[in-house]
PDB file of C-alpha atoms in Angstrom:
ATOM      1  CA  MET I   1       0.000   0.000   0.000  1.00  0.00           C
ATOM      2  CA  LYS I   2       2.830   2.344   0.908  1.00  0.00           C
ATOM      3  CA  ARG I   3       4.657   1.578  -2.336  1.00  0.00           C
ATOM      4  CA  LYS I   4       1.518   2.278  -4.363  1.00  0.00           C
ATOM      5  CA  LYS I   5       1.131   5.638  -2.620  1.00  0.00           C
ATOM      6  CA  ILE I   6       4.744   6.605  -3.352  1.00  0.00           C
ATOM      7  CA  ALA I   7       4.378   5.488  -6.975  1.00  0.00           C
ATOM      8  CA  PHE I   8       1.190   7.549  -7.274  1.00  0.00           C
ATOM      9  CA  LEU I   9       2.884  10.652  -5.869  1.00  0.00           C
ATOM     10  CA  ILE I  10       5.855  10.257  -8.214  1.00  0.00           C
ATOM     11  CA  SER I  11       3.561   9.776 -11.207  1.00  0.00           C
ATOM     12  CA  THR I  12       1.547  12.837 -10.233  1.00  0.00           C
ATOM     13  CA  PHE I  13       4.714  14.910  -9.868  1.00  0.00           C
ATOM     14  CA  VAL I  14       5.979  13.798 -13.287  1.00  0.00           C
ATOM     15  CA  VAL I  15       2.648  14.635 -14.915  1.00  0.00           C
ATOM     16  CA  VAL I  16       2.627  18.087 -13.302  1.00  0.00           C
ATOM     17  CA  VAL I  17       6.205  18.807 -14.425  1.00  0.00           C
ATOM     18  CA  ILE I  18       5.526  17.641 -17.978  1.00  0.00           C
ATOM     19  CA  SER I  19       2.332  19.684 -18.116  1.00  0.00           C
ATOM     20  CA  PHE I  20       4.230  22.714 -16.824  1.00  0.00           C
ATOM     21  CA  PHE I  21       6.884  22.502 -19.535  1.00  0.00           C
ATOM     22  CA  ILE I  22       4.279  21.836 -22.221  1.00  0.00           C
ATOM     23  CA  GLY I  23       2.479  24.958 -21.035  1.00  0.00           C
ATOM     24  CA  LEU I  24       5.701  26.982 -21.131  1.00  0.00           C
ATOM     25  CA  ASN I  25       6.430  25.741 -24.627  1.00  0.00           C
ATOM     26  CA  ARG I  26       3.169  27.290 -25.787  1.00  0.00           C
ATOM     27  CA  ILE I  27       4.092  30.711 -24.423  1.00  0.00           C
ATOM     28  CA  LYS I  28       5.130  33.114 -27.161  1.00  0.00           C
ATOM     29  CA  ILE I  29       7.520  35.913 -26.302  1.00  0.00           C
ATOM     30  CA  LYS I  30       5.948  39.269 -27.146  1.00  0.00           C
ATOM     31  CA  LYS I  31       8.519  41.644 -25.686  1.00  0.00           C
ATOM     32  CA  VAL I  32      12.246  41.773 -24.924  1.00  0.00           C
ATOM     33  CA  GLU I  33      13.400  44.366 -22.399  1.00  0.00           C
ATOM     34  CA  CYS I  34      17.057  45.366 -22.315  1.00  0.00           C
ATOM     35  CA  PHE I  35      18.876  47.373 -19.643  1.00  0.00           C
ATOM     36  CA  ASN I  36      22.546  48.221 -19.277  1.00  0.00           C
ATOM     37  CA  GLN I  37      24.625  49.890 -16.553  1.00  0.00           C
ATOM     38  CA  PHE I  38      23.487  53.313 -17.777  1.00  0.00           C
ATOM     39  CA  ASN I  39      19.795  52.513 -18.332  1.00  0.00           C
ATOM     40  CA  VAL I  40      18.594  51.520 -21.817  1.00  0.00           C
ATOM     41  CA  CYS I  41      20.707  49.300 -24.061  1.00  0.00           C
ATOM     42  CA  ASN I  42      22.422  50.375 -27.253  1.00  0.00           C
ATOM     43  CA  PRO I  43      19.810  50.585 -30.085  1.00  0.00           C
ATOM     44  CA  THR I  44      21.674  47.988 -32.168  1.00  0.00           C
ATOM     45  CA  ILE I  45      21.370  45.472 -29.325  1.00  0.00           C
ATOM     46  CA  VAL I  46      17.664  46.251 -28.885  1.00  0.00           C
ATOM     47  CA  VAL I  47      16.975  45.704 -32.602  1.00  0.00           C
ATOM     48  CA  GLU I  48      18.827  42.378 -32.664  1.00  0.00           C
ATOM     49  CA  ALA I  49      17.114  41.167 -29.482  1.00  0.00           C
ATOM     50  CA  ALA I  50      13.658  41.928 -30.921  1.00  0.00           C
ATOM     51  CA  ARG I  51      14.196  39.199 -33.521  1.00  0.00           C
ATOM     52  CA  VAL I  52      13.094  36.560 -30.991  1.00  0.00           C
ATOM     53  CA  ASN I  53       9.614  38.056 -30.573  1.00  0.00           C
ATOM     54  CA  GLY I  54       6.868  35.631 -31.562  1.00  0.00           C
ATOM     55  CA  LYS I  55       8.877  32.510 -30.739  1.00  0.00           C
ATOM     56  CA  ASN I  56       8.199  30.133 -27.860  1.00  0.00           C
ATOM     57  CA  ILE I  57      10.005  30.809 -24.608  1.00  0.00           C
ATOM     58  CA  PHE I  58      12.603  28.042 -24.976  1.00  0.00           C
ATOM     59  CA  LEU I  59      13.573  28.841 -28.556  1.00  0.00           C
ATOM     60  CA  ALA I  60      13.506  32.583 -27.854  1.00  0.00           C
ATOM     61  CA  ARG I  61      15.743  32.171 -24.797  1.00  0.00           C
ATOM     62  CA  LYS I  62      18.222  30.055 -26.746  1.00  0.00           C
ATOM     63  CA  GLU I  63      18.391  32.415 -29.727  1.00  0.00           C
ATOM     64  CA  LEU I  64      18.590  35.501 -27.520  1.00  0.00           C
ATOM     65  CA  ASP I  65      21.486  33.995 -25.607  1.00  0.00           C
ATOM     66  CA  LYS I  66      23.337  33.434 -28.889  1.00  0.00           C
ATOM     67  CA  ILE I  67      22.600  36.959 -30.135  1.00  0.00           C
ATOM     68  CA  ILE I  68      23.850  38.674 -26.983  1.00  0.00           C
ATOM     69  CA  LYS I  69      26.839  36.378 -26.554  1.00  0.00           C
ATOM     70  CA  ASN I  70      28.069  37.169 -30.081  1.00  0.00           C
ATOM     71  CA  ASN I  71      27.599  40.937 -29.785  1.00  0.00           C
ATOM     72  CA  TYR I  72      30.996  42.598 -29.311  1.00  0.00           C
ATOM     73  CA  LEU I  73      29.406  45.538 -27.482  1.00  0.00           C
ATOM     74  CA  VAL I  74      28.414  43.268 -24.586  1.00  0.00           C
ATOM     75  CA  LYS I  75      30.874  42.526 -21.808  1.00  0.00           C
ATOM     76  CA  SER I  76      28.608  40.389 -19.597  1.00  0.00           C
ATOM     77  CA  TYR I  77      24.877  39.679 -19.378  1.00  0.00           C
ATOM     78  CA  LEU I  78      22.004  37.894 -17.648  1.00  0.00           C
ATOM     79  CA  ILE I  79      18.702  36.856 -19.268  1.00  0.00           C
ATOM     80  CA  ALA I  80      15.552  36.245 -17.222  1.00  0.00           C
ATOM     81  CA  TYR I  81      11.929  35.328 -17.974  1.00  0.00           C
ATOM     82  CA  LYS I  82       9.360  37.935 -16.982  1.00  0.00           C
ATOM     83  CA  LEU I  83       5.702  36.980 -16.622  1.00  0.00           C
ATOM     84  CA  PRO I  84       3.688  36.611 -18.660  1.00  0.00           C
ATOM     85  CA  THR I  85       5.342  36.918 -22.094  1.00  0.00           C
ATOM     86  CA  ALA I  86       8.606  38.843 -21.836  1.00  0.00           C
ATOM     87  CA  LEU I  87      12.336  38.271 -21.546  1.00  0.00           C
ATOM     88  CA  THR I  88      14.573  40.726 -19.699  1.00  0.00           C
ATOM     89  CA  ILE I  89      18.260  41.281 -20.424  1.00  0.00           C
ATOM     90  CA  ASN I  90      20.528  42.956 -17.891  1.00  0.00           C
ATOM     91  CA  LEU I  91      23.966  43.555 -19.295  1.00  0.00           C
ATOM     92  CA  ILE I  92      27.212  45.446 -18.990  1.00  0.00           C
ATOM     93  CA  GLU I  93      28.106  47.223 -22.211  1.00  0.00           C
ATOM     94  CA  ARG I  94      31.680  47.928 -23.178  1.00  0.00           C
ATOM     95  CA  SER I  95      32.616  51.593 -22.756  1.00  0.00           C
ATOM     96  CA  PRO I  96      35.179  53.336 -24.973  1.00  0.00           C
ATOM     97  CA  LYS I  97      38.219  54.608 -23.094  1.00  0.00           C
ATOM     98  CA  ILE I  98      40.425  55.955 -25.857  1.00  0.00           C
ATOM     99  CA  ALA I  99      40.294  57.027 -29.504  1.00  0.00           C
ATOM    100  CA  LEU I 100      42.883  55.473 -31.806  1.00  0.00           C
ATOM    101  CA  TYR I 101      43.802  57.293 -35.003  1.00  0.00           C
ATOM    102  CA  PRO I 102      45.478  54.887 -37.426  1.00  0.00           C
ATOM    103  CA  SER I 103      47.603  56.221 -40.250  1.00  0.00           C
ATOM    104  CA  GLU I 104      45.596  54.469 -42.992  1.00  0.00           C
ATOM    105  CA  THR I 105      42.215  56.056 -42.186  1.00  0.00           C
ATOM    106  CA  LYS I 106      40.650  59.378 -41.245  1.00  0.00           C
ATOM    107  CA  LYS I 107      38.307  57.733 -38.741  1.00  0.00           C
ATOM    108  CA  PHE I 108      38.822  57.306 -35.008  1.00  0.00           C
ATOM    109  CA  LEU I 109      38.550  53.765 -33.674  1.00  0.00           C
ATOM    110  CA  LEU I 110      37.236  53.659 -30.119  1.00  0.00           C
ATOM    111  CA  ALA I 111      38.623  50.939 -27.852  1.00  0.00           C
ATOM    112  CA  ASP I 112      37.738  49.811 -24.338  1.00  0.00           C
ATOM    113  CA  GLU I 113      40.142  48.982 -21.510  1.00  0.00           C
ATOM    114  CA  GLU I 114      40.477  45.401 -22.762  1.00  0.00           C
ATOM    115  CA  GLY I 115      41.603  46.567 -26.194  1.00  0.00           C
ATOM    116  CA  LYS I 116      38.446  45.661 -28.119  1.00  0.00           C
ATOM    117  CA  ILE I 117      37.483  47.985 -30.978  1.00  0.00           C
ATOM    118  CA  ILE I 118      33.834  48.885 -30.355  1.00  0.00           C
ATOM    119  CA  ASN I 119      33.103  51.872 -32.582  1.00  0.00           C
ATOM    120  CA  MET I 120      34.315  54.005 -35.492  1.00  0.00           C
ATOM    121  CA  VAL I 121      33.601  57.750 -35.454  1.00  0.00           C
ATOM    122  CA  ASP I 122      34.595  60.961 -37.239  1.00  0.00           C
ATOM    123  CA  ASN I 123      35.664  62.670 -34.014  1.00  0.00           C
ATOM    124  CA  SER I 124      35.806  62.039 -30.281  1.00  0.00           C
ATOM    125  CA  ASN I 125      36.284  63.838 -26.968  1.00  0.00           C
ATOM    126  CA  LEU I 126      38.244  60.888 -25.601  1.00  0.00           C
ATOM    127  CA  GLN I 127      42.008  60.914 -25.202  1.00  0.00           C
ATOM    128  CA  LYS I 128      43.468  60.354 -28.664  1.00  0.00           C
ATOM    129  CA  ILE I 129      46.464  58.285 -29.770  1.00  0.00           C
ATOM    130  CA  SER I 130      47.793  58.262 -33.321  1.00  0.00           C
ATOM    131  CA  VAL I 131      49.103  54.859 -34.382  1.00  0.00           C
ATOM    132  CA  ASP I 132      51.592  54.068 -37.137  1.00  0.00           C
ATOM    133  CA  ARG I 133      50.307  50.566 -37.781  1.00  0.00           C
ATOM    134  CA  LYS I 134      47.204  48.811 -39.095  1.00  0.00           C
ATOM    135  CA  LEU I 135      44.472  48.271 -36.523  1.00  0.00           C
ATOM    136  CA  PRO I 136      41.885  45.451 -36.368  1.00  0.00           C
ATOM    137  CA  ASN I 137      38.256  45.647 -37.438  1.00  0.00           C
ATOM    138  CA  LEU I 138      35.224  46.373 -35.263  1.00  0.00           C
ATOM    139  CA  GLY I 139      34.717  43.703 -32.629  1.00  0.00           C
ATOM    140  CA  GLU I 140      38.335  42.554 -32.772  1.00  0.00           C
ATOM    141  CA  ASN I 141      41.115  43.037 -30.232  1.00  0.00           C
ATOM    142  CA  ILE I 142      44.198  45.162 -30.754  1.00  0.00           C
ATOM    143  CA  ASP I 143      47.628  43.654 -30.205  1.00  0.00           C
ATOM    144  CA  ARG I 144      49.359  43.492 -26.845  1.00  0.00           C
ATOM    145  CA  GLU I 145      51.726  46.417 -27.465  1.00  0.00           C
ATOM    146  CA  ILE I 146      48.963  48.814 -28.519  1.00  0.00           C
ATOM    147  CA  LEU I 147      46.887  47.810 -25.490  1.00  0.00           C
ATOM    148  CA  PHE I 148      49.871  48.497 -23.239  1.00  0.00           C
ATOM    149  CA  GLY I 149      50.215  51.917 -24.890  1.00  0.00           C
ATOM    150  CA  ILE I 150      46.525  52.661 -24.304  1.00  0.00           C
ATOM    151  CA  LEU I 151      46.631  51.786 -20.623  1.00  0.00           C
ATOM    152  CA  LEU I 152      49.907  53.643 -20.133  1.00  0.00           C
ATOM    153  CA  THR I 153      48.452  56.750 -21.785  1.00  0.00           C
ATOM    154  CA  LEU I 154      45.431  56.641 -19.475  1.00  0.00           C
ATOM    155  CA  ASP I 155      47.784  56.355 -16.489  1.00  0.00           C
ATOM    156  CA  ALA I 156      49.970  59.207 -17.756  1.00  0.00           C
ATOM    157  CA  ALA I 157      46.910  61.435 -18.241  1.00  0.00           C
ATOM    158  CA  ASN I 158      46.476  61.482 -14.453  1.00  0.00           C
ATOM    159  CA  ILE I 159      49.717  63.467 -14.139  1.00  0.00           C
ATOM    160  CA  ASP I 160      48.790  66.361 -16.435  1.00  0.00           C
ATOM    161  CA  LYS I 161      46.820  67.129 -19.576  1.00  0.00           C
ATOM    162  CA  ILE I 162      48.181  65.339 -22.632  1.00  0.00           C
ATOM    163  CA  VAL I 163      48.105  67.386 -25.841  1.00  0.00           C
ATOM    164  CA  GLU I 164      49.499  64.648 -28.073  1.00  0.00           C
ATOM    165  CA  ALA I 165      50.027  60.910 -27.803  1.00  0.00           C
ATOM    166  CA  LYS I 166      51.343  58.684 -30.547  1.00  0.00           C
ATOM    167  CA  ILE I 167      52.626  55.176 -30.991  1.00  0.00           C
ATOM    168  CA  GLU I 168      55.488  55.083 -33.441  1.00  0.00           C
ATOM    169  CA  LYS I 169      58.604  52.989 -33.951  1.00  0.00           C
ATOM    170  CA  ASN I 170      57.591  50.615 -31.129  1.00  0.00           C
ATOM    171  CA  SER I 171      57.402  53.440 -28.579  1.00  0.00           C
ATOM    172  CA  LEU I 172      54.727  55.613 -26.976  1.00  0.00           C
ATOM    173  CA  VAL I 173      55.474  59.339 -27.166  1.00  0.00           C
ATOM    174  CA  ILE I 174      53.447  61.704 -24.983  1.00  0.00           C
ATOM    175  CA  SER I 175      53.544  65.501 -24.983  1.00  0.00           C
ATOM    176  CA  TYR I 176      52.140  67.281 -21.936  1.00  0.00           C
ATOM    177  CA  LYS I 177      50.459  70.673 -22.104  1.00  0.00           C
ATOM    178  CA  GLU I 178      53.024  72.201 -19.757  1.00  0.00           C
ATOM    179  CA  GLY I 179      55.791  69.924 -21.054  1.00  0.00           C
ATOM    180  CA  PRO I 180      57.759  67.683 -21.123  1.00  0.00           C
ATOM    181  CA  LYS I 181      57.744  65.194 -24.011  1.00  0.00           C
ATOM    182  CA  VAL I 182      58.041  61.643 -22.662  1.00  0.00           C
ATOM    183  CA  THR I 183      58.954  58.463 -24.539  1.00  0.00           C
ATOM    184  CA  PHE I 184      57.837  55.122 -23.073  1.00  0.00           C
ATOM    185  CA  PRO I 185      58.466  51.510 -24.106  1.00  0.00           C
ATOM    186  CA  LEU I 186      55.481  49.400 -25.168  1.00  0.00           C
ATOM    187  CA  ASP I 187      56.103  46.754 -22.533  1.00  0.00           C
ATOM    188  CA  GLY I 188      57.185  46.519 -18.925  1.00  0.00           C
ATOM    189  CA  ASP I 189      55.518  47.498 -15.664  1.00  0.00           C
ATOM    190  CA  ARG I 190      53.156  50.461 -15.982  1.00  0.00           C
ATOM    191  CA  LYS I 191      53.265  51.359 -12.297  1.00  0.00           C
ATOM    192  CA  THR I 192      57.058  51.431 -12.352  1.00  0.00           C
ATOM    193  CA  LEU I 193      57.138  53.624 -15.461  1.00  0.00           C
ATOM    194  CA  ILE I 194      54.574  56.113 -14.166  1.00  0.00           C
ATOM    195  CA  GLY I 195      56.145  56.096 -10.709  1.00  0.00           C
ATOM    196  CA  GLY I 196      59.544  56.818 -12.252  1.00  0.00           C
ATOM    197  CA  LEU I 197      58.145  59.716 -14.265  1.00  0.00           C
ATOM    198  CA  ASN I 198      56.442  61.173 -11.191  1.00  0.00           C
ATOM    199  CA  LEU I 199      59.714  60.945  -9.280  1.00  0.00           C
ATOM    200  CA  ILE I 200      61.611  62.773 -12.028  1.00  0.00           C
ATOM    201  CA  LEU I 201      59.009  65.537 -12.219  1.00  0.00           C
ATOM    202  CA  SER I 202      58.953  65.954  -8.447  1.00  0.00           C
ATOM    203  CA  GLN I 203      62.744  66.284  -8.386  1.00  0.00           C
ATOM    204  CA  LEU I 204      62.556  68.927 -11.091  1.00  0.00           C
ATOM    205  CA  ASN I 205      60.151  70.813  -8.852  1.00  0.00           C
ATOM    206  CA  THR I 206      62.412  70.650  -5.807  1.00  0.00           C
ATOM    207  CA  SER I 207      63.856  74.071  -5.058  1.00  0.00           C
ATOM    208  CA  SER I 208      67.092  72.578  -3.733  1.00  0.00           C
ATOM    209  CA  ASN I 209      67.702  70.917  -7.090  1.00  0.00           C
ATOM    210  CA  ALA I 210      69.896  72.839  -9.500  1.00  0.00           C
ATOM    211  CA  THR I 211      67.598  71.887 -12.347  1.00  0.00           C
ATOM    212  CA  THR I 212      64.196  73.315 -11.424  1.00  0.00           C
ATOM    213  CA  ILE I 213      61.186  74.288 -13.439  1.00  0.00           C
ATOM    214  CA  GLU I 214      62.007  77.919 -12.725  1.00  0.00           C
ATOM    215  CA  ASN I 215      65.460  77.523 -14.255  1.00  0.00           C
ATOM    216  CA  GLU I 216      64.545  75.371 -17.227  1.00  0.00           C
ATOM    217  CA  ASP I 217      61.689  75.301 -19.722  1.00  0.00           C
ATOM    218  CA  LEU I 218      59.847  72.010 -19.310  1.00  0.00           C
ATOM    219  CA  GLY I 219      58.392  72.461 -22.774  1.00  0.00           C
ATOM    220  CA  ASN I 220      61.874  71.822 -24.149  1.00  0.00           C
ATOM    221  CA  LEU I 221      62.537  68.825 -21.925  1.00  0.00           C
ATOM    222  CA  LYS I 222      62.574  65.298 -23.310  1.00  0.00           C
ATOM    223  CA  ILE I 223      62.428  62.324 -20.965  1.00  0.00           C
ATOM    224  CA  ASP I 224      63.185  58.865 -22.304  1.00  0.00           C
ATOM    225  CA  MET I 225      61.765  56.156 -20.029  1.00  0.00           C
ATOM    226  CA  ARG I 226      62.871  53.268 -22.241  1.00  0.00           C
ATOM    227  CA  TYR I 227      66.103  52.827 -20.322  1.00  0.00           C
ATOM    228  CA  ARG I 228      66.771  51.503 -16.847  1.00  0.00           C
ATOM    229  CA  ASN I 229      68.140  54.944 -15.992  1.00  0.00           C
ATOM    230  CA  PRO I 230      65.826  57.444 -17.731  1.00  0.00           C
ATOM    231  CA  VAL I 231      67.526  59.948 -20.016  1.00  0.00           C
ATOM    232  CA  LEU I 232      66.734  63.677 -19.701  1.00  0.00           C
ATOM    233  CA  GLN I 233      67.570  66.067 -22.507  1.00  0.00           C
ATOM    234  CA  TYR I 234      66.881  69.765 -22.892  1.00  0.00           C
ATOM    235  CA  ILE I 235      66.451  71.024 -26.444  1.00  0.00           C
ATOM    236  CA  LYS I 236      67.405  74.690 -26.708  1.00  0.00           C
TER     237      LYS I 236
END
């Protein structure tokens, strides 16, 4: 008797579960909501996501997952079902950090902190870097050296306003508004390089030092950080 009761309960549970999934399979998605860290998702993502409307919940969820996963603008995401007939996407969109200006085009390529090219524009208010080499296409990643140059430029911008930054001949060359012009390698330890530059600039500002800002024009100073012992040169 006990076994029959257990078997009945199991059978009932199985029937309920099957009925539940059959019911879900009949649900057609009528709306896809998309939110990012700023509020509403990029219009291109919204348009692509809307392609799953009219499909059953399982197929829509599967296709939507593929669409969002393959979109280079998306860094991470979460998809959830919202009663009665909607799917909600919460995602983190990639944000441009710097504008690259390659020599072969008149367009700026915007890259995020991971080095992925996420947009192409005519102009930008972001920090700009001119590059003397070919850059990848939208959705692709730049090479390791260029990424190092990007991150180093962003670090260097915390010291003073940069009026020009360029990657040429395997080096990063930065010109500050108040001087000097600094040349960095495209590899190494960023903290060490920036720390070394800060130390040099602080020494130049020390009144007890024979070479002070008051005595020399920083606009004519060149600092080469590519060597173990940085080289300083004043151009008269």
